[in-house]
PDB file of N, CA and C in Angstrom:
ATOM      1  N   UNK E   1       0.882  -1.203  -0.024  1.00  0.00           N
ATOM      2  CA  UNK E   1       0.053   0.040  -0.008  1.00  0.00           C
ATOM      3  C   UNK E   1       0.870   1.284  -0.065  1.00  0.00           C
ATOM      4  N   UNK E   2       0.754   2.019  -1.040  1.00  0.00           N
ATOM      5  CA  UNK E   2       1.595   3.184  -1.175  1.00  0.00           C
ATOM      6  C   UNK E   2       1.353   4.356  -0.077  1.00  0.00           C
ATOM      7  N   UNK E   3       2.358   4.946   0.375  1.00  0.00           N
ATOM      8  CA  UNK E   3       2.194   6.051   1.498  1.00  0.00           C
ATOM      9  C   UNK E   3       1.720   7.279   0.765  1.00  0.00           C
ATOM     10  N   UNK E   4       2.375   7.544  -0.308  1.00  0.00           N
ATOM     11  CA  UNK E   4       1.879   8.665  -1.168  1.00  0.00           C
ATOM     12  C   UNK E   4       1.006   8.411  -2.353  1.00  0.00           C
ATOM     13  N   UNK E   5       0.257   9.338  -2.814  1.00  0.00           N
ATOM     14  CA  UNK E   5      -0.648   9.076  -4.036  1.00  0.00           C
ATOM     15  C   UNK E   5       0.323   9.219  -5.194  1.00  0.00           C
ATOM     16  N   UNK E   6      -0.033   8.547  -6.178  1.00  0.00           N
ATOM     17  CA  UNK E   6       0.734   8.484  -7.493  1.00  0.00           C
ATOM     18  C   UNK E   6       1.047  10.043  -8.020  1.00  0.00           C
ATOM     19  N   UNK E   7       2.100  10.164  -8.581  1.00  0.00           N
ATOM     20  CA  UNK E   7       2.568  11.419  -9.246  1.00  0.00           C
ATOM     21  C   UNK E   7       2.085  11.432 -10.519  1.00  0.00           C
ATOM     22  N   UNK E   8       1.827  12.699 -11.035  1.00  0.00           N
ATOM     23  CA  UNK E   8       1.266  12.701 -12.510  1.00  0.00           C
ATOM     24  C   UNK E   8       2.477  12.466 -13.387  1.00  0.00           C
ATOM     25  N   UNK E   9       2.303  12.077 -14.652  1.00  0.00           N
ATOM     26  CA  UNK E   9       3.068  11.871 -15.575  1.00  0.00           C
ATOM     27  C   UNK E   9       3.620  13.164 -16.226  1.00  0.00           C
ATOM     28  N   UNK E  10       4.773  13.205 -16.795  1.00  0.00           N
ATOM     29  CA  UNK E  10       5.430  14.488 -17.232  1.00  0.00           C
ATOM     30  C   UNK E  10       4.494  14.968 -18.244  1.00  0.00           C
ATOM     31  N   UNK E  11       4.399  16.307 -18.494  1.00  0.00           N
ATOM     32  CA  UNK E  11       3.834  16.898 -19.437  1.00  0.00           C
ATOM     33  C   UNK E  11       4.738  17.183 -20.642  1.00  0.00           C
ATOM     34  N   UNK E  12       4.171  17.621 -21.845  1.00  0.00           N
ATOM     35  CA  UNK E  12       4.908  17.957 -23.044  1.00  0.00           C
ATOM     36  C   UNK E  12       5.665  19.111 -22.735  1.00  0.00           C
ATOM     37  N   UNK E  13       7.122  19.206 -22.806  1.00  0.00           N
ATOM     38  CA  UNK E  13       7.944  20.339 -22.639  1.00  0.00           C
ATOM     39  C   UNK E  13       7.557  21.435 -23.582  1.00  0.00           C
ATOM     40  N   UNK E  14       6.897  21.204 -24.834  1.00  0.00           N
ATOM     41  CA  UNK E  14       6.815  22.157 -25.754  1.00  0.00           C
ATOM     42  C   UNK E  14       5.541  23.063 -25.390  1.00  0.00           C
ATOM     43  N   UNK E  15       4.778  22.664 -24.397  1.00  0.00           N
ATOM     44  CA  UNK E  15       3.623  23.464 -23.930  1.00  0.00           C
ATOM     45  C   UNK E  15       4.042  24.608 -23.247  1.00  0.00           C
ATOM     46  N   UNK E  16       3.397  25.760 -23.423  1.00  0.00           N
ATOM     47  CA  UNK E  16       3.640  26.943 -22.754  1.00  0.00           C
ATOM     48  C   UNK E  16       2.488  27.556 -22.159  1.00  0.00           C
ATOM     49  N   UNK E  17       1.973  26.781 -21.153  1.00  0.00           N
ATOM     50  CA  UNK E  17       0.732  27.246 -20.413  1.00  0.00           C
ATOM     51  C   UNK E  17       0.851  27.100 -19.030  1.00  0.00           C
ATOM     52  N   UNK E  18      -0.078  27.426 -18.266  1.00  0.00           N
ATOM     53  CA  UNK E  18      -0.070  27.340 -16.765  1.00  0.00           C
ATOM     54  C   UNK E  18       0.058  26.059 -16.211  1.00  0.00           C
ATOM     55  N   UNK E  19      -0.600  25.023 -16.853  1.00  0.00           N
ATOM     56  CA  UNK E  19      -0.474  23.713 -16.412  1.00  0.00           C
ATOM     57  C   UNK E  19       0.926  23.097 -16.437  1.00  0.00           C
ATOM     58  N   UNK E  20       1.552  23.508 -17.449  1.00  0.00           N
ATOM     59  CA  UNK E  20       3.089  22.943 -17.443  1.00  0.00           C
ATOM     60  C   UNK E  20       3.936  23.617 -16.617  1.00  0.00           C
ATOM     61  N   UNK E  21       3.669  24.964 -16.327  1.00  0.00           N
ATOM     62  CA  UNK E  21       4.535  25.797 -15.462  1.00  0.00           C
ATOM     63  C   UNK E  21       4.259  25.233 -14.080  1.00  0.00           C
ATOM     64  N   UNK E  22       3.063  25.025 -13.722  1.00  0.00           N
ATOM     65  CA  UNK E  22       2.804  24.584 -12.292  1.00  0.00           C
ATOM     66  C   UNK E  22       3.324  23.097 -12.192  1.00  0.00           C
ATOM     67  N   UNK E  23       3.193  22.252 -13.090  1.00  0.00           N
ATOM     68  CA  UNK E  23       3.733  20.930 -13.105  1.00  0.00           C
ATOM     69  C   UNK E  23       5.282  20.979 -13.016  1.00  0.00           C
ATOM     70  N   UNK E  24       6.011  21.783 -13.782  1.00  0.00           N
ATOM     71  CA  UNK E  24       7.391  21.869 -13.688  1.00  0.00           C
ATOM     72  C   UNK E  24       8.005  22.341 -12.390  1.00  0.00           C
ATOM     73  N   UNK E  25       7.171  23.183 -11.613  1.00  0.00           N
ATOM     74  CA  UNK E  25       7.686  23.783 -10.469  1.00  0.00           C
ATOM     75  C   UNK E  25       6.998  23.118  -9.140  1.00  0.00           C
ATOM     76  N   UNK E  26       6.322  22.092  -9.431  1.00  0.00           N
ATOM     77  CA  UNK E  26       5.710  21.287  -8.241  1.00  0.00           C
ATOM     78  C   UNK E  26       4.480  21.940  -7.665  1.00  0.00           C
ATOM     79  N   UNK E  27       3.830  22.761  -8.298  1.00  0.00           N
ATOM     80  CA  UNK E  27       2.651  23.454  -7.749  1.00  0.00           C
ATOM     81  C   UNK E  27       1.293  22.842  -8.457  1.00  0.00           C
ATOM     82  N   UNK E  28       0.207  23.014  -7.675  1.00  0.00           N
ATOM     83  CA  UNK E  28      -0.910  22.669  -8.396  1.00  0.00           C
ATOM     84  C   UNK E  28      -1.478  23.860  -9.230  1.00  0.00           C
ATOM     85  N   UNK E  29      -2.316  23.586 -10.114  1.00  0.00           N
ATOM     86  CA  UNK E  29      -2.829  24.799 -10.937  1.00  0.00           C
ATOM     87  C   UNK E  29      -3.520  25.885 -10.071  1.00  0.00           C
ATOM     88  N   UNK E  30      -4.377  25.346  -9.056  1.00  0.00           N
ATOM     89  CA  UNK E  30      -4.824  26.322  -8.041  1.00  0.00           C
ATOM     90  C   UNK E  30      -3.741  27.134  -7.298  1.00  0.00           C
ATOM     91  N   UNK E  31      -2.856  26.457  -6.856  1.00  0.00           N
ATOM     92  CA  UNK E  31      -1.765  27.115  -6.105  1.00  0.00           C
ATOM     93  C   UNK E  31      -1.050  28.286  -6.985  1.00  0.00           C
ATOM     94  N   UNK E  32      -0.846  27.880  -8.221  1.00  0.00           N
ATOM     95  CA  UNK E  32      -0.230  28.700  -9.176  1.00  0.00           C
ATOM     96  C   UNK E  32      -1.059  29.906  -9.427  1.00  0.00           C
ATOM     97  N   UNK E  33      -2.397  29.638  -9.702  1.00  0.00           N
ATOM     98  CA  UNK E  33      -3.264  30.911  -9.896  1.00  0.00           C
ATOM     99  C   UNK E  33      -3.361  31.751  -8.640  1.00  0.00           C
ATOM    100  N   UNK E  34      -3.357  31.201  -7.545  1.00  0.00           N
ATOM    101  CA  UNK E  34      -3.301  31.986  -6.239  1.00  0.00           C
ATOM    102  C   UNK E  34      -2.106  32.846  -6.163  1.00  0.00           C
ATOM    103  N   UNK E  35      -1.010  32.214  -6.541  1.00  0.00           N
ATOM    104  CA  UNK E  35       0.316  33.056  -6.518  1.00  0.00           C
ATOM    105  C   UNK E  35       0.285  34.141  -7.613  1.00  0.00           C
ATOM    106  N   UNK E  36      -0.229  33.870  -8.725  1.00  0.00           N
ATOM    107  CA  UNK E  36      -0.389  34.933  -9.700  1.00  0.00           C
ATOM    108  C   UNK E  36      -1.305  36.038  -9.392  1.00  0.00           C
ATOM    109  N   UNK E  37      -2.391  35.605  -8.681  1.00  0.00           N
ATOM    110  CA  UNK E  37      -3.398  36.707  -8.298  1.00  0.00           C
ATOM    111  C   UNK E  37      -2.879  37.546  -7.168  1.00  0.00           C
ATOM    112  N   UNK E  38      -2.259  36.915  -6.157  1.00  0.00           N
ATOM    113  CA  UNK E  38      -1.772  37.797  -4.976  1.00  0.00           C
ATOM    114  C   UNK E  38      -0.454  38.193  -5.174  1.00  0.00           C
ATOM    115  N   UNK E  39       0.492  37.653  -5.945  1.00  0.00           N
ATOM    116  CA  UNK E  39       1.868  37.838  -6.114  1.00  0.00           C
ATOM    117  C   UNK E  39       2.656  37.636  -4.842  1.00  0.00           C
ATOM    118  N   UNK E  40       2.134  36.715  -4.083  1.00  0.00           N
ATOM    119  CA  UNK E  40       2.733  36.323  -2.694  1.00  0.00           C
ATOM    120  C   UNK E  40       3.289  34.842  -2.695  1.00  0.00           C
ATOM    121  N   UNK E  41       4.447  34.576  -2.503  1.00  0.00           N
ATOM    122  CA  UNK E  41       5.015  33.291  -2.546  1.00  0.00           C
ATOM    123  C   UNK E  41       5.313  32.899  -1.145  1.00  0.00           C
ATOM    124  N   UNK E  42       4.678  32.160  -0.392  1.00  0.00           N
ATOM    125  CA  UNK E  42       5.128  31.914   1.180  1.00  0.00           C
ATOM    126  C   UNK E  42       5.962  30.850   1.261  1.00  0.00           C
ATOM    127  N   UNK E  43       6.672  30.819   2.475  1.00  0.00           N
ATOM    128  CA  UNK E  43       7.642  29.698   2.686  1.00  0.00           C
ATOM    129  C   UNK E  43       7.075  28.507   2.497  1.00  0.00           C
ATOM    130  N   UNK E  44       5.868  28.131   3.055  1.00  0.00           N
ATOM    131  CA  UNK E  44       5.261  26.885   3.029  1.00  0.00           C
ATOM    132  C   UNK E  44       4.909  26.417   1.515  1.00  0.00           C
ATOM    133  N   UNK E  45       4.620  27.433   0.712  1.00  0.00           N
ATOM    134  CA  UNK E  45       4.415  27.123  -0.641  1.00  0.00           C
ATOM    135  C   UNK E  45       5.739  26.603  -1.311  1.00  0.00           C
ATOM    136  N   UNK E  46       6.782  27.324  -1.091  1.00  0.00           N
ATOM    137  CA  UNK E  46       8.077  27.023  -1.556  1.00  0.00           C
ATOM    138  C   UNK E  46       8.444  25.647  -1.042  1.00  0.00           C
ATOM    139  N   UNK E  47       8.355  25.248   0.186  1.00  0.00           N
ATOM    140  CA  UNK E  47       8.599  24.004   0.659  1.00  0.00           C
ATOM    141  C   UNK E  47       7.757  22.889  -0.051  1.00  0.00           C
ATOM    142  N   UNK E  48       6.605  23.101  -0.091  1.00  0.00           N
ATOM    143  CA  UNK E  48       5.569  22.057  -0.755  1.00  0.00           C
ATOM    144  C   UNK E  48       6.018  21.987  -2.156  1.00  0.00           C
ATOM    145  N   UNK E  49       6.255  23.002  -2.985  1.00  0.00           N
ATOM    146  CA  UNK E  49       6.691  22.854  -4.325  1.00  0.00           C
ATOM    147  C   UNK E  49       8.005  22.178  -4.472  1.00  0.00           C
ATOM    148  N   UNK E  50       8.928  22.479  -3.519  1.00  0.00           N
ATOM    149  CA  UNK E  50      10.232  21.854  -3.549  1.00  0.00           C
ATOM    150  C   UNK E  50      10.122  20.287  -3.342  1.00  0.00           C
ATOM    151  N   UNK E  51       9.196  20.026  -2.436  1.00  0.00           N
ATOM    152  CA  UNK E  51       8.985  18.472  -2.030  1.00  0.00           C
ATOM    153  C   UNK E  51       8.412  17.779  -3.139  1.00  0.00           C
ATOM    154  N   UNK E  52       7.475  18.312  -3.873  1.00  0.00           N
ATOM    155  CA  UNK E  52       6.865  17.636  -5.037  1.00  0.00           C
ATOM    156  C   UNK E  52       7.886  17.437  -6.080  1.00  0.00           C
ATOM    157  N   UNK E  53       8.804  18.493  -6.394  1.00  0.00           N
ATOM    158  CA  UNK E  53       9.677  18.419  -7.471  1.00  0.00           C
ATOM    159  C   UNK E  53      10.816  17.226  -6.971  1.00  0.00           C
ATOM    160  N   UNK E  54      11.266  17.327  -5.720  1.00  0.00           N
ATOM    161  CA  UNK E  54      12.120  16.264  -5.269  1.00  0.00           C
ATOM    162  C   UNK E  54      11.599  14.808  -5.197  1.00  0.00           C
ATOM    163  N   UNK E  55      10.402  14.668  -4.857  1.00  0.00           N
ATOM    164  CA  UNK E  55       9.728  13.282  -4.900  1.00  0.00           C
ATOM    165  C   UNK E  55       9.920  12.766  -6.308  1.00  0.00           C
ATOM    166  N   UNK E  56       9.640  13.528  -7.268  1.00  0.00           N
ATOM    167  CA  UNK E  56       9.680  13.083  -8.750  1.00  0.00           C
ATOM    168  C   UNK E  56      11.038  12.508  -8.916  1.00  0.00           C
ATOM    169  N   UNK E  57      12.183  13.171  -8.664  1.00  0.00           N
ATOM    170  CA  UNK E  57      13.534  12.806  -8.893  1.00  0.00           C
ATOM    171  C   UNK E  57      13.981  11.614  -8.081  1.00  0.00           C
ATOM    172  N   UNK E  58      13.409  11.491  -6.761  1.00  0.00           N
ATOM    173  CA  UNK E  58      13.844  10.400  -5.970  1.00  0.00           C
ATOM    174  C   UNK E  58      13.037   9.162  -6.317  1.00  0.00           C
ATOM    175  N   UNK E  59      11.831   9.175  -6.983  1.00  0.00           N
ATOM    176  CA  UNK E  59      11.204   7.850  -7.154  1.00  0.00           C
ATOM    177  C   UNK E  59      11.790   7.010  -8.160  1.00  0.00           C
TER     178      UNK E  59
END
């Protein structure tokens, strides 16, 4: 039984949209839109995004 839920597969790197940027940086699309709306990137968001990117590399 996996501890973490499955990670999404890689998106096409030729895409130039919000979904690709969010996936590449470890954010969800909702988190990305919140960041663009408020222009505030908190430490907790940075940590979550870093962890999601790192999990991809470690698996």
